[in-house]
PDB file of C-alpha atoms in Angstrom:
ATOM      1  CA  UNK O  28       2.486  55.043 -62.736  1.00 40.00           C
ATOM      2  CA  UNK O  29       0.921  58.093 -64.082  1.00 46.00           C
ATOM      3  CA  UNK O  30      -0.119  58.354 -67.366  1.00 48.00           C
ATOM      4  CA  UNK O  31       1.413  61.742 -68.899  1.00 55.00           C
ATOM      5  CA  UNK O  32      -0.820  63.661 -71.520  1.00 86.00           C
ATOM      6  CA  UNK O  33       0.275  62.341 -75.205  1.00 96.00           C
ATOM      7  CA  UNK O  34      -0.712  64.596 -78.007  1.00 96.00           C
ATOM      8  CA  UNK O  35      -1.259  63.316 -81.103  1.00 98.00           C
ATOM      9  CA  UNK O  36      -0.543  65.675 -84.264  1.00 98.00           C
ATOM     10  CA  UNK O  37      -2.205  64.180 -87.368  1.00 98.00           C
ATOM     11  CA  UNK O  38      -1.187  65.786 -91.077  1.00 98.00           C
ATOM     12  CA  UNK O  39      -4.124  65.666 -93.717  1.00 97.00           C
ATOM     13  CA  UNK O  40      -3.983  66.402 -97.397  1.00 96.00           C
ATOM     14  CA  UNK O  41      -7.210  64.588 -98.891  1.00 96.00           C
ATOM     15  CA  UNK O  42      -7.312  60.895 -96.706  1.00 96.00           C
ATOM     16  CA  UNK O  43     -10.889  61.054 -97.202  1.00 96.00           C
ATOM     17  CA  UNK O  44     -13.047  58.893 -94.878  1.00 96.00           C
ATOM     18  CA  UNK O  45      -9.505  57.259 -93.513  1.00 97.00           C
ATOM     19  CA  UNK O  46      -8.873  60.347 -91.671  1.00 98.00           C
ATOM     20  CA  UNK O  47     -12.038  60.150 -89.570  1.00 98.00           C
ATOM     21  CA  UNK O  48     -10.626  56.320 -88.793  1.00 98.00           C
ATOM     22  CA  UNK O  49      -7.349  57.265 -87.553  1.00 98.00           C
ATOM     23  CA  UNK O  50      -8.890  60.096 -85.651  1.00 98.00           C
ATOM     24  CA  UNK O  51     -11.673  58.012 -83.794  1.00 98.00           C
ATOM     25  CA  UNK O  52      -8.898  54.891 -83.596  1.00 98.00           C
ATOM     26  CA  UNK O  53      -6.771  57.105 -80.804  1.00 98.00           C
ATOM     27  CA  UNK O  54      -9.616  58.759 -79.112  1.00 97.00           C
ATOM     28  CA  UNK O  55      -9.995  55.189 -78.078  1.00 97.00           C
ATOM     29  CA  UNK O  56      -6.643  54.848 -76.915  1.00 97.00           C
ATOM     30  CA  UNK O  57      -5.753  53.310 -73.547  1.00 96.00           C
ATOM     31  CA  UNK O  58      -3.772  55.763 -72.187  1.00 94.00           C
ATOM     32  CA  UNK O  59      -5.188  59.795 -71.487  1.00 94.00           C
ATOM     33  CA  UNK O  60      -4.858  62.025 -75.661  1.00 95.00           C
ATOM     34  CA  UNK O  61      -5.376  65.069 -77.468  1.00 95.00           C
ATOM     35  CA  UNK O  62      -5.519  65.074 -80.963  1.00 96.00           C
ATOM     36  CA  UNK O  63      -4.551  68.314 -83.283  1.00 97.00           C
ATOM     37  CA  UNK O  64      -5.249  67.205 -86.817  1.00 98.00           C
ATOM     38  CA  UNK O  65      -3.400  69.677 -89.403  1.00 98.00           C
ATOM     39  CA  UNK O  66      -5.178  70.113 -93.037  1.00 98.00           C
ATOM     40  CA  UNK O  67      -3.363  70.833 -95.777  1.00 97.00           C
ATOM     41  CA  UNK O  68      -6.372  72.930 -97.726  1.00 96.00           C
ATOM     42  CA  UNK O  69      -7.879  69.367 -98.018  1.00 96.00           C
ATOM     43  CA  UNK O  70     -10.809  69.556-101.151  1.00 95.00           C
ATOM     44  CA  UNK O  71     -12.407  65.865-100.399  1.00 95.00           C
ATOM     45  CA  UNK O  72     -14.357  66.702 -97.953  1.00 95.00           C
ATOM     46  CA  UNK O  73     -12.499  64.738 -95.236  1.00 96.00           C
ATOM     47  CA  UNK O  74     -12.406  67.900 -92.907  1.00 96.00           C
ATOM     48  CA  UNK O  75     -16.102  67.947 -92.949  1.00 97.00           C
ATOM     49  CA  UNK O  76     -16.625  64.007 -92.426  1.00 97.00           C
ATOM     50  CA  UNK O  77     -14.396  64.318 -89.559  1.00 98.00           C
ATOM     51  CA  UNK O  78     -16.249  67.351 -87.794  1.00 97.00           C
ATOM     52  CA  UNK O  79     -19.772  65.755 -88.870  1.00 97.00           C
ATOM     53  CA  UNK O  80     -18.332  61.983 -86.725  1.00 96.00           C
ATOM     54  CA  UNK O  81     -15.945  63.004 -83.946  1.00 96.00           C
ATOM     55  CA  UNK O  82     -16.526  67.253 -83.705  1.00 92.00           C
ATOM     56  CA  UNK O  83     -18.000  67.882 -80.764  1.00 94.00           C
ATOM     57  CA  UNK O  84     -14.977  65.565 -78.483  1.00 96.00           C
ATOM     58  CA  UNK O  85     -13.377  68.306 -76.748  1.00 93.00           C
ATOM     59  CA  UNK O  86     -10.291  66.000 -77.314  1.00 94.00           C
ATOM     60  CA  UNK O  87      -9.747  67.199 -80.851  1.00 96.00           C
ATOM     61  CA  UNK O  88      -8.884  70.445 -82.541  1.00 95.00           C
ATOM     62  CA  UNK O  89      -8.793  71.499 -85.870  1.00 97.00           C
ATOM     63  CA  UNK O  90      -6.186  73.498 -87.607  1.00 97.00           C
ATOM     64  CA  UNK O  91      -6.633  74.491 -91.499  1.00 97.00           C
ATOM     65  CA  UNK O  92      -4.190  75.949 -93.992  1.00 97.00           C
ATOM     66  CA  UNK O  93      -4.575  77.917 -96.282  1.00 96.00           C
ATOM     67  CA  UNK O  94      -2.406  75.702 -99.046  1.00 96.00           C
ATOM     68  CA  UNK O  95      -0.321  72.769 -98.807  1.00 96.00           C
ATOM     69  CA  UNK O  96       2.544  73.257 -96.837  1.00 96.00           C
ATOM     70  CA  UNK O  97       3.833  69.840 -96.561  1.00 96.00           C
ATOM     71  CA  UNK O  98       4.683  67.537 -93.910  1.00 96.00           C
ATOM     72  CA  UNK O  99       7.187  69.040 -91.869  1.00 97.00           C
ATOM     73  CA  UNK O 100       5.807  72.751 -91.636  1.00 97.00           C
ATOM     74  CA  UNK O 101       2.207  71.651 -90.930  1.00 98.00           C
ATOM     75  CA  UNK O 102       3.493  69.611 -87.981  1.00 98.00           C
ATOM     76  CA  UNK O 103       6.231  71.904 -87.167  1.00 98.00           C
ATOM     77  CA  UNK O 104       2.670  74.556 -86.414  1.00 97.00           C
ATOM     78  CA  UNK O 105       1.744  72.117 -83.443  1.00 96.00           C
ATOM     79  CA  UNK O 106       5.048  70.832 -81.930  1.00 97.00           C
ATOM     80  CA  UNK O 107       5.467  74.850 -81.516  1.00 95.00           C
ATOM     81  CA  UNK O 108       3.060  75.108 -78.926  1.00 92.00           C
ATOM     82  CA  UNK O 109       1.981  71.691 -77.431  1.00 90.00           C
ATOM     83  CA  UNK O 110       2.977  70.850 -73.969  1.00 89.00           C
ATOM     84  CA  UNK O 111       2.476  66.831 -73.529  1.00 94.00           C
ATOM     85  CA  UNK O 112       5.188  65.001 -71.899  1.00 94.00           C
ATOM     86  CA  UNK O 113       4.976  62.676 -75.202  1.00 97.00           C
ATOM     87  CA  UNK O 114       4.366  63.486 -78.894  1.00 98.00           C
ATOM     88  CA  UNK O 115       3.054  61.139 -81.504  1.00 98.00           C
ATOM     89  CA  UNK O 116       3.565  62.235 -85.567  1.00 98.00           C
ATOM     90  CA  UNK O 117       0.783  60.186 -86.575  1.00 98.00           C
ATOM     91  CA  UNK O 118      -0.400  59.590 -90.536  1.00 97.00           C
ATOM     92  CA  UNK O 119      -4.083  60.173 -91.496  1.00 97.00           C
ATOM     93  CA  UNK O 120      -4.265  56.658 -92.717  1.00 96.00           C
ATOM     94  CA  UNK O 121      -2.867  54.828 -89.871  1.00 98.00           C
ATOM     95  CA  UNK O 122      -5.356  53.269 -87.746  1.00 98.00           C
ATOM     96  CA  UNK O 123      -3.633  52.446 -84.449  1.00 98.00           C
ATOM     97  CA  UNK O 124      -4.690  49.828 -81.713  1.00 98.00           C
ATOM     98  CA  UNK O 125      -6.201  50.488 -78.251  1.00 98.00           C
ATOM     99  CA  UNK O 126      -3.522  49.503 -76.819  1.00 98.00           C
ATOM    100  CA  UNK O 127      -0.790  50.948 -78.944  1.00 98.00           C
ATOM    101  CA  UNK O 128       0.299  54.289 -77.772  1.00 98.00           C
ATOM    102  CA  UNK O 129       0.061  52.724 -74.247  1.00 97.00           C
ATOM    103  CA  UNK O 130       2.582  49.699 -74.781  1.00 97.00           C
ATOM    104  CA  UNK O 131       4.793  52.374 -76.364  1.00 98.00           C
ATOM    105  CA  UNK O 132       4.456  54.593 -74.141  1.00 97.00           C
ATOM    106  CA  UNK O 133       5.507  52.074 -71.177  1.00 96.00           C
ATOM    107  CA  UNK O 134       8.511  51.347 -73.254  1.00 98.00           C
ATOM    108  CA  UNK O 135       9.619  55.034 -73.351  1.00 97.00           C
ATOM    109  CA  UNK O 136       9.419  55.799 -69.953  1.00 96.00           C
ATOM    110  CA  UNK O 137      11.465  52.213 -69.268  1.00 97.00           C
ATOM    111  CA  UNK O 138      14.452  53.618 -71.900  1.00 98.00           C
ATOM    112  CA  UNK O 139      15.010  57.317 -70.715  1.00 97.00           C
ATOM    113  CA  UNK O 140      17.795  57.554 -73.577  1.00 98.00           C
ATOM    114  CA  UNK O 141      15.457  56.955 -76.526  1.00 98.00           C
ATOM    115  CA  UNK O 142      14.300  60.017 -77.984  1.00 98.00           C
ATOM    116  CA  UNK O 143      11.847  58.604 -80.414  1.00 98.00           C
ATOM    117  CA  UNK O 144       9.508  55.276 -80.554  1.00 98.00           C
ATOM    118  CA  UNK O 145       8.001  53.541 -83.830  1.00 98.00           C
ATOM    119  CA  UNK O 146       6.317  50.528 -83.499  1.00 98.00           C
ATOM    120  CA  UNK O 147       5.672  47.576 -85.315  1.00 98.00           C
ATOM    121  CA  UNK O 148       3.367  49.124 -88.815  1.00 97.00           C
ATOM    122  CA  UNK O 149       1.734  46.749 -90.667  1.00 97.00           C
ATOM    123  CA  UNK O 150      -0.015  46.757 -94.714  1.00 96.00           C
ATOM    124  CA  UNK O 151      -3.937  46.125 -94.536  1.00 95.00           C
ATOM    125  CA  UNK O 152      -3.089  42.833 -95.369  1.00 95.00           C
ATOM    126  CA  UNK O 153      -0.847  41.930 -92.225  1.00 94.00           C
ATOM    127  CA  UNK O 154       2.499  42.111 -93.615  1.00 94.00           C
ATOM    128  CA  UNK O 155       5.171  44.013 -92.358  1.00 95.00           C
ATOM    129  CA  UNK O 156       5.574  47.515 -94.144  1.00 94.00           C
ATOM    130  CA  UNK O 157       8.889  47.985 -95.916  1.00 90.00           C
ATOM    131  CA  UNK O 158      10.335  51.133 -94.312  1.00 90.00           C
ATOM    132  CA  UNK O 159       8.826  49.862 -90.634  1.00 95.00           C
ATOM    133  CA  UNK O 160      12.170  48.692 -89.040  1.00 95.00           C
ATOM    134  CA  UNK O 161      15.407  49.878 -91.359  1.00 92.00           C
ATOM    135  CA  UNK O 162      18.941  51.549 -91.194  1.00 91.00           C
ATOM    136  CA  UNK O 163      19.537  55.043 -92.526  1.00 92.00           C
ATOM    137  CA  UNK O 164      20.014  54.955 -96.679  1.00 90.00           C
ATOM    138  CA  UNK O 165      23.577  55.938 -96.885  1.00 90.00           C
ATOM    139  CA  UNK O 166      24.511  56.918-100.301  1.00 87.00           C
ATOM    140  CA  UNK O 167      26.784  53.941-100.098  1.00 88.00           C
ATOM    141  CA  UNK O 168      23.573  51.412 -98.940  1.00 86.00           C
ATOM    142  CA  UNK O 169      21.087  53.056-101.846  1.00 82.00           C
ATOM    143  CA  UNK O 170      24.224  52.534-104.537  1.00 81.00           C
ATOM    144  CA  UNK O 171      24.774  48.840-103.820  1.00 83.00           C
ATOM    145  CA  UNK O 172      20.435  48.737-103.590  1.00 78.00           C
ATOM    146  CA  UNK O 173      20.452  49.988-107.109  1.00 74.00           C
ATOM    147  CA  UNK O 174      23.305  48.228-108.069  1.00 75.00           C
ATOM    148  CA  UNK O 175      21.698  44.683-107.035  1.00 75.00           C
ATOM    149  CA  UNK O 176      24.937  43.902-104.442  1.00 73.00           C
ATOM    150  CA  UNK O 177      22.519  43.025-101.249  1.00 74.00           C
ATOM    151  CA  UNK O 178      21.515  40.246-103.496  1.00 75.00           C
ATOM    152  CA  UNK O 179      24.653  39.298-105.077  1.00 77.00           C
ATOM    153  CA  UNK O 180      26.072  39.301-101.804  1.00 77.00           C
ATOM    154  CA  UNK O 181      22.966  38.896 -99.329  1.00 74.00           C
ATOM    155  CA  UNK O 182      25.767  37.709 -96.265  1.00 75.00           C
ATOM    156  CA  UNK O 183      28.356  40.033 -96.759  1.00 75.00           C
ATOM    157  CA  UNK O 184      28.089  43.025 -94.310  1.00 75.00           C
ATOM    158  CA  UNK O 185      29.212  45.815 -96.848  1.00 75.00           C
ATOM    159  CA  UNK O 186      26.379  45.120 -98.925  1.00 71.00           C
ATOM    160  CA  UNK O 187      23.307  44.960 -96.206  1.00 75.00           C
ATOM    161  CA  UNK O 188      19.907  46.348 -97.481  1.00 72.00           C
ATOM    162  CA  UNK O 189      18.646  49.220 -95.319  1.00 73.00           C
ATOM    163  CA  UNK O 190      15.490  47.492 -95.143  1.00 79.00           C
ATOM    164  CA  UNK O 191      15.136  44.593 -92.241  1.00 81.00           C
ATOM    165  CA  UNK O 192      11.477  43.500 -92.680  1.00 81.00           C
ATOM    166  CA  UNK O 193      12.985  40.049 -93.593  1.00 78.00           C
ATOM    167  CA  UNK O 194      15.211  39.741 -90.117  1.00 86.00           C
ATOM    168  CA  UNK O 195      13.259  38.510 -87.788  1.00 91.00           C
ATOM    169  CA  UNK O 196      10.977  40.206 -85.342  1.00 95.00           C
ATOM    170  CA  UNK O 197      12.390  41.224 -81.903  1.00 95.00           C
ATOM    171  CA  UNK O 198      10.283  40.004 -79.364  1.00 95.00           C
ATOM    172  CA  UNK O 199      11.781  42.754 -76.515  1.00 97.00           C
ATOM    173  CA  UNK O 200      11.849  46.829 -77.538  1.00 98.00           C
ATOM    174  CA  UNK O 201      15.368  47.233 -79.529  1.00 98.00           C
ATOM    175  CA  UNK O 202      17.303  50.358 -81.074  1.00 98.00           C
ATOM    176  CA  UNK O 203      17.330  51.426 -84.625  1.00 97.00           C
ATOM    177  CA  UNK O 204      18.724  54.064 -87.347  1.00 96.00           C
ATOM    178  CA  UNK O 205      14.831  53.958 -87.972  1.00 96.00           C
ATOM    179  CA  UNK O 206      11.462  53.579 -87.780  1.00 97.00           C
ATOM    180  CA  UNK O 207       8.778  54.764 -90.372  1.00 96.00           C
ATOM    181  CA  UNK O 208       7.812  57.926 -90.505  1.00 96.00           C
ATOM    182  CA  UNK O 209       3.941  56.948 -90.499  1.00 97.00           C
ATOM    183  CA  UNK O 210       4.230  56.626 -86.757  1.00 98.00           C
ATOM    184  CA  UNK O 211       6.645  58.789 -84.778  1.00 98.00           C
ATOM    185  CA  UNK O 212       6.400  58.934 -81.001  1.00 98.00           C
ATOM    186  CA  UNK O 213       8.574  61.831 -78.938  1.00 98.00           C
ATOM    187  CA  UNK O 214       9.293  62.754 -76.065  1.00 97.00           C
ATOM    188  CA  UNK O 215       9.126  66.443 -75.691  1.00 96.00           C
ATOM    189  CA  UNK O 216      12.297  67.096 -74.117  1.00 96.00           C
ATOM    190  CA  UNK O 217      14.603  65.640 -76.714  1.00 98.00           C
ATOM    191  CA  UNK O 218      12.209  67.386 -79.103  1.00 98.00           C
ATOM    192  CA  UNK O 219      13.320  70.679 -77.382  1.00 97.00           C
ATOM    193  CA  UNK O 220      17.266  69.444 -77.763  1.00 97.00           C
ATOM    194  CA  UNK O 221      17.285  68.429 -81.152  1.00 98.00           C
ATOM    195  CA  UNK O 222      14.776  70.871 -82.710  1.00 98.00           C
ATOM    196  CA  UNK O 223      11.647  70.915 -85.053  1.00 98.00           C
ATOM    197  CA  UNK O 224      11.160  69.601 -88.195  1.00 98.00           C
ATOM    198  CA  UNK O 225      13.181  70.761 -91.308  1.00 98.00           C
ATOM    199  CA  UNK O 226      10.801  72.193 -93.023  1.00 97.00           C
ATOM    200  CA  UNK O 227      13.520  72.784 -96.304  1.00 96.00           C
ATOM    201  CA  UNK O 228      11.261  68.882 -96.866  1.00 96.00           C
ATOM    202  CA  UNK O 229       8.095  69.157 -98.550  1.00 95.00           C
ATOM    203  CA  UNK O 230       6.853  65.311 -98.309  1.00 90.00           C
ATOM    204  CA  UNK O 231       9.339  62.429 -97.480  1.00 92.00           C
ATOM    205  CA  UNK O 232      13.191  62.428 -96.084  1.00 95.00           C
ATOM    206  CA  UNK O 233      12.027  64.832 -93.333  1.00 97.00           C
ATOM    207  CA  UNK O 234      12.059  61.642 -90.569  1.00 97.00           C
ATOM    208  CA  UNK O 235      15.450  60.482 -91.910  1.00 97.00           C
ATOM    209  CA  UNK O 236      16.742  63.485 -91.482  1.00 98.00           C
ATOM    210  CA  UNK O 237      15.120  63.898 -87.764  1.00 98.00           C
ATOM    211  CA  UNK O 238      16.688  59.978 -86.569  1.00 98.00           C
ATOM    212  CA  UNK O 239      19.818  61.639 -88.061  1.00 97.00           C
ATOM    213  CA  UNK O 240      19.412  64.573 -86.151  1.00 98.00           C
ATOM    214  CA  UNK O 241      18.138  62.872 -83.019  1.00 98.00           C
ATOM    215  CA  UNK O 242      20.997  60.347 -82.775  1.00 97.00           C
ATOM    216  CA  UNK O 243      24.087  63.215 -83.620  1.00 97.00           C
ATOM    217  CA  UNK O 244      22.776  64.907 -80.315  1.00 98.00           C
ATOM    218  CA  UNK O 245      22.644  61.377 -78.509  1.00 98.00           C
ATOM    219  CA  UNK O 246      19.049  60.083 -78.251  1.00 98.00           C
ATOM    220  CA  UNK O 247      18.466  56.789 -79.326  1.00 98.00           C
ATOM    221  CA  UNK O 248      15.427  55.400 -81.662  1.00 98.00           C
ATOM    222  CA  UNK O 249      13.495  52.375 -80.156  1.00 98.00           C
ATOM    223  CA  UNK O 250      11.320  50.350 -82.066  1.00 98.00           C
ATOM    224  CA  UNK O 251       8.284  48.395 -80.185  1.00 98.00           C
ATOM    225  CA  UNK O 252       7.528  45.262 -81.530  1.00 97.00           C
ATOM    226  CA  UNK O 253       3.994  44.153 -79.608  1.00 97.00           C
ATOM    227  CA  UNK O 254       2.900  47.835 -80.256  1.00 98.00           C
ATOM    228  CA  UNK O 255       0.874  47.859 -83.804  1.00 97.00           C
ATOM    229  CA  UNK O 256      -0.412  50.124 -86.382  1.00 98.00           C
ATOM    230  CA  UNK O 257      -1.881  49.738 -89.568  1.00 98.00           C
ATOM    231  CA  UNK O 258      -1.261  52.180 -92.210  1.00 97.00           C
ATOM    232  CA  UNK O 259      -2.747  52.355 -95.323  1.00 93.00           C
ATOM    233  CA  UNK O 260       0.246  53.514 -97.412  1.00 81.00           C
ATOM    234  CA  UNK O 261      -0.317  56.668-100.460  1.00 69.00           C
ATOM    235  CA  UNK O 262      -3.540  57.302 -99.266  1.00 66.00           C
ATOM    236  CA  UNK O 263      -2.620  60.921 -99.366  1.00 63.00           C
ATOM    237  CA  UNK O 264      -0.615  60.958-102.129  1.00 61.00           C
ATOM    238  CA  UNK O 265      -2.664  59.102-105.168  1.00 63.00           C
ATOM    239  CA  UNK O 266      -4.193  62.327-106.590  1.00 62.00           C
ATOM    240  CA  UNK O 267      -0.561  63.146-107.935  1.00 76.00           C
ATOM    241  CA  UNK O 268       1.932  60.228-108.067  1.00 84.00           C
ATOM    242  CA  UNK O 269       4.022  61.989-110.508  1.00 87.00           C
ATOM    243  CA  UNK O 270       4.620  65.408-107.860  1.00 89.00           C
ATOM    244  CA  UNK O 271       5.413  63.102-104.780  1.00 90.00           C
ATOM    245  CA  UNK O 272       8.104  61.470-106.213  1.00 90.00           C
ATOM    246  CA  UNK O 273       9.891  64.516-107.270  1.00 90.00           C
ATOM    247  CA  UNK O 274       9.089  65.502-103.611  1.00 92.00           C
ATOM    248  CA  UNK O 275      10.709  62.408-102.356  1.00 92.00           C
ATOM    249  CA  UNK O 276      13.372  62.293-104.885  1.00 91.00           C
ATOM    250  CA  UNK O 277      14.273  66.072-104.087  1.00 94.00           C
ATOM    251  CA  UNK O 278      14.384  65.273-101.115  1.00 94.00           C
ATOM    252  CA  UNK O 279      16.667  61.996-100.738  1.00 93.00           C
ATOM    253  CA  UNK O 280      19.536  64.588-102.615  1.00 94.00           C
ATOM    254  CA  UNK O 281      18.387  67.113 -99.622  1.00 96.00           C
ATOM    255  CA  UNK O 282      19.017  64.020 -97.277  1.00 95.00           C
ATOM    256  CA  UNK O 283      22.871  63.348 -98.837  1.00 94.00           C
ATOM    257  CA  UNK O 284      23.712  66.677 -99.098  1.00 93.00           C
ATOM    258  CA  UNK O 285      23.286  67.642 -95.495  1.00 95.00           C
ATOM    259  CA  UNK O 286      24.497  64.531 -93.792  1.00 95.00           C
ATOM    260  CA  UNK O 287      26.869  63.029 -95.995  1.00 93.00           C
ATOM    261  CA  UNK O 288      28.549  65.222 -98.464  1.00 90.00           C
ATOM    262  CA  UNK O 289      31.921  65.392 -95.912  1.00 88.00           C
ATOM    263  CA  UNK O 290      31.912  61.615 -95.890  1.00 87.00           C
ATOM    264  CA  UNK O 291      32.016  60.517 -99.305  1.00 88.00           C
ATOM    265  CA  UNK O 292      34.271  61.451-102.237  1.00 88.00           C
ATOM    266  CA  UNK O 293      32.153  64.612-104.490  1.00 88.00           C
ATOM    267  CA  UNK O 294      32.747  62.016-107.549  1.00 88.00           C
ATOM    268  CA  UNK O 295      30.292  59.387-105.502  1.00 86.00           C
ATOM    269  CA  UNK O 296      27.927  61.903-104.056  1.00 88.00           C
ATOM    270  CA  UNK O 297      27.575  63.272-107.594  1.00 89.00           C
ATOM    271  CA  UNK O 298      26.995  59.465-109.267  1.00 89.00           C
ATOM    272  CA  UNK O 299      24.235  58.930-106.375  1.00 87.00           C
ATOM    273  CA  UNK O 300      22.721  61.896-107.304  1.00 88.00           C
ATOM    274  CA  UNK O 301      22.506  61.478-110.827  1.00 90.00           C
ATOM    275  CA  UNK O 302      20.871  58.000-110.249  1.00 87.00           C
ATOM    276  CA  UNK O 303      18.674  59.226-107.856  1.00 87.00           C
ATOM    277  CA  UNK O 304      17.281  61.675-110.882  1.00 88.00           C
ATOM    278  CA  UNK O 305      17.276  59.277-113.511  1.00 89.00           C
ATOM    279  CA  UNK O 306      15.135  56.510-111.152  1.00 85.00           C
ATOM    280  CA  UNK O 307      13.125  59.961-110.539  1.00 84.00           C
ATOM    281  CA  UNK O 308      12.533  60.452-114.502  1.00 90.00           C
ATOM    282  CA  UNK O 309      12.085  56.233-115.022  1.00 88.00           C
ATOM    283  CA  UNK O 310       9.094  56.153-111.809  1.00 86.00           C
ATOM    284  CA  UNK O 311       7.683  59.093-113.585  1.00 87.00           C
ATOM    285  CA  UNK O 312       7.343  57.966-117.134  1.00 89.00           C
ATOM    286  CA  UNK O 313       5.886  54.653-115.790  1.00 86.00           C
ATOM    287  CA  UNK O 314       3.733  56.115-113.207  1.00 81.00           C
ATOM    288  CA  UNK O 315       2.267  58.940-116.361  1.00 79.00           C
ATOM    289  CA  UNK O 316       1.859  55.605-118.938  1.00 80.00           C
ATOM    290  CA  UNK O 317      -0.694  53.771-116.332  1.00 77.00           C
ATOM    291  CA  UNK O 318      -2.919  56.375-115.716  1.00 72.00           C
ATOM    292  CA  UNK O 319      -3.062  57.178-119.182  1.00 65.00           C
ATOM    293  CA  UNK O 320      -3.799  53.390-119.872  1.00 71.00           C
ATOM    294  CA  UNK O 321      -5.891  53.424-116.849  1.00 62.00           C
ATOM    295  CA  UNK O 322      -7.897  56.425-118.400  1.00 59.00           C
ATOM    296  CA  UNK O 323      -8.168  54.784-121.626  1.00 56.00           C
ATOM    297  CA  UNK O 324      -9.667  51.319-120.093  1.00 55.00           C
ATOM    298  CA  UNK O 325     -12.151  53.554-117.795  1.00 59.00           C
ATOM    299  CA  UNK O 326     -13.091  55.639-120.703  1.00 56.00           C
ATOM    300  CA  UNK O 327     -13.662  52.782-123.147  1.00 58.00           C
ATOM    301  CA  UNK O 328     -11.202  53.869-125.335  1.00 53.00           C
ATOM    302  CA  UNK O 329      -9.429  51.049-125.733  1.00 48.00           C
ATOM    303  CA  UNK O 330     -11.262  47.323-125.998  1.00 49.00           C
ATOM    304  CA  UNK O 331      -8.789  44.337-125.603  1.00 50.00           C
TER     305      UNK O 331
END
């Protein structure tokens, strides 16, 4: 078979020397790539450690922003123009496998009705990531999450976790509501039928709302299992904890509003909502007390 030209569209917003990893990672792929990495207005130097280690591979291009424009717009810049058969959203710390884009790749071309691929993402310490295999977080799913019912009730149907890391592992390529958002492969012609990127997302919700979008216009999502990637979760995000969760709390209301707010009663939209804010406000006063603590213990402030 030939191998089609896979472009690989890689985000960055300050992933440091993990950028330059992921970057050199699918330049060794198995299968033919060109890589477009996207900064953000980076200010850690990763731009320049990249440039200084992989520059002169005719493979890669660099595209800078002048300011952060989040997720979806800065890939939303590529997927404009590039003409690969195949598409891979790719994090800045995911480090992906020889082999990995290939075995996915295979598995697309085998499943013409799958729009997009994830594979199987692990933590640096082998374990399955959380959001790596999952079903869409209704507003009904994320109340009975909240409300502890998938726990109460862990074999009753109406009370299912999105989350499936604890099923067990396909061993043959299966369909999902979802795979993470870390590692999003395309094919270019449902990318044409279902559109770009909604950029109204800043950072998170924007690849929920894609499988959304994806499977309303009749593409399926397949996830890979022998296909792996390891992804070094935050990396881009621990400068400032506190912004990306209002960025991913924004956007989960975003999420509910667009997709759901003709299926459920207002009176349950509007209770989802409000809890959605108030775990918003809880993760932030937590997240502001340890790196106050933190700053005390590194400043030798405090002396247990």
């Amino acid at each position: 078979m030939t191998q089609p030209p896979i472009a690989v569209v890689i985000v960055n917003y300050n992933a440091g020397a993990l950028l330059t990893t992921s970057v050199r990672a699918v330049l060794s792929s198995s299968v033919p790539v060109e890589v477009a990495v996207v900064d953000n207005a980076s200010v850690d130097g990763s731009l320049a450690m990249l440039r200084a280690k992989v520059g002169d591979d005719p493979r890669l291009r660099v595209l800078e922003n002048r300011s952060n424009v989040g997720f979806a717009a800065a890939n939303n810049r590529v997927l404009r123009t590039v003409d690969a058969t195949y598409v891979l959203l790719l994090n800045p710390d995911c480090e992906v496998r020889t082999d990995t884009l290939e075995r996915v790749w295979q598995a697309m071309e085998r499943a013409p009705e799958a729009g997009i691929a994830g594979c199987l993402v692990r933590d640096p310490d082998g374990g399955e990531q959380v959001a790596c295999r999952r079903s869409i977080p209704t507003p009904w799913r994320s109340l009975t999450r909240v409300l502890g019912l998938n726990r109460l009730f862990p074999r009753d149907p109406r009370f299912q976790s999105f989350e499936q890391r604890l099923q067990p592992l396909p061993t043959e390529p299966v369909y999902l509501e979802g795979i993470s958002g870390a590692f999003m492969f395309v094919r270019r012609t449902a990318m044409d039928d279902v559109g770009l990127l909604d950029e109204g997302y800043f950072l998170h919700c924007e690849d929920l709302d894609w499988f959304m979008r994806f499977r309303h216009a009749g593409w399926h999502i397949l996830f890979v299992p022998d296909a792996e990637v390891v992804h070094a979760k935050g990396a881009c995000s621990n400068g400032s904890p506190v912004r990306v969760l209002w960025h991913k709390h924004r956007g989960m209301v975003r999420f509910y509003g667009k997709f759901f707010r003709h299926a459920y009663p207002l009176p349950m939209l509007w209770l989802v909502n409000t809890m959605v804010w108030v775990r918003f406000a809880a993760l932030a006063v937590l997240s502001a007390v340890k790196r106050f603590t933190a700053g005390l213990f590194a400043s030798g402030a405090y002396r247990p």
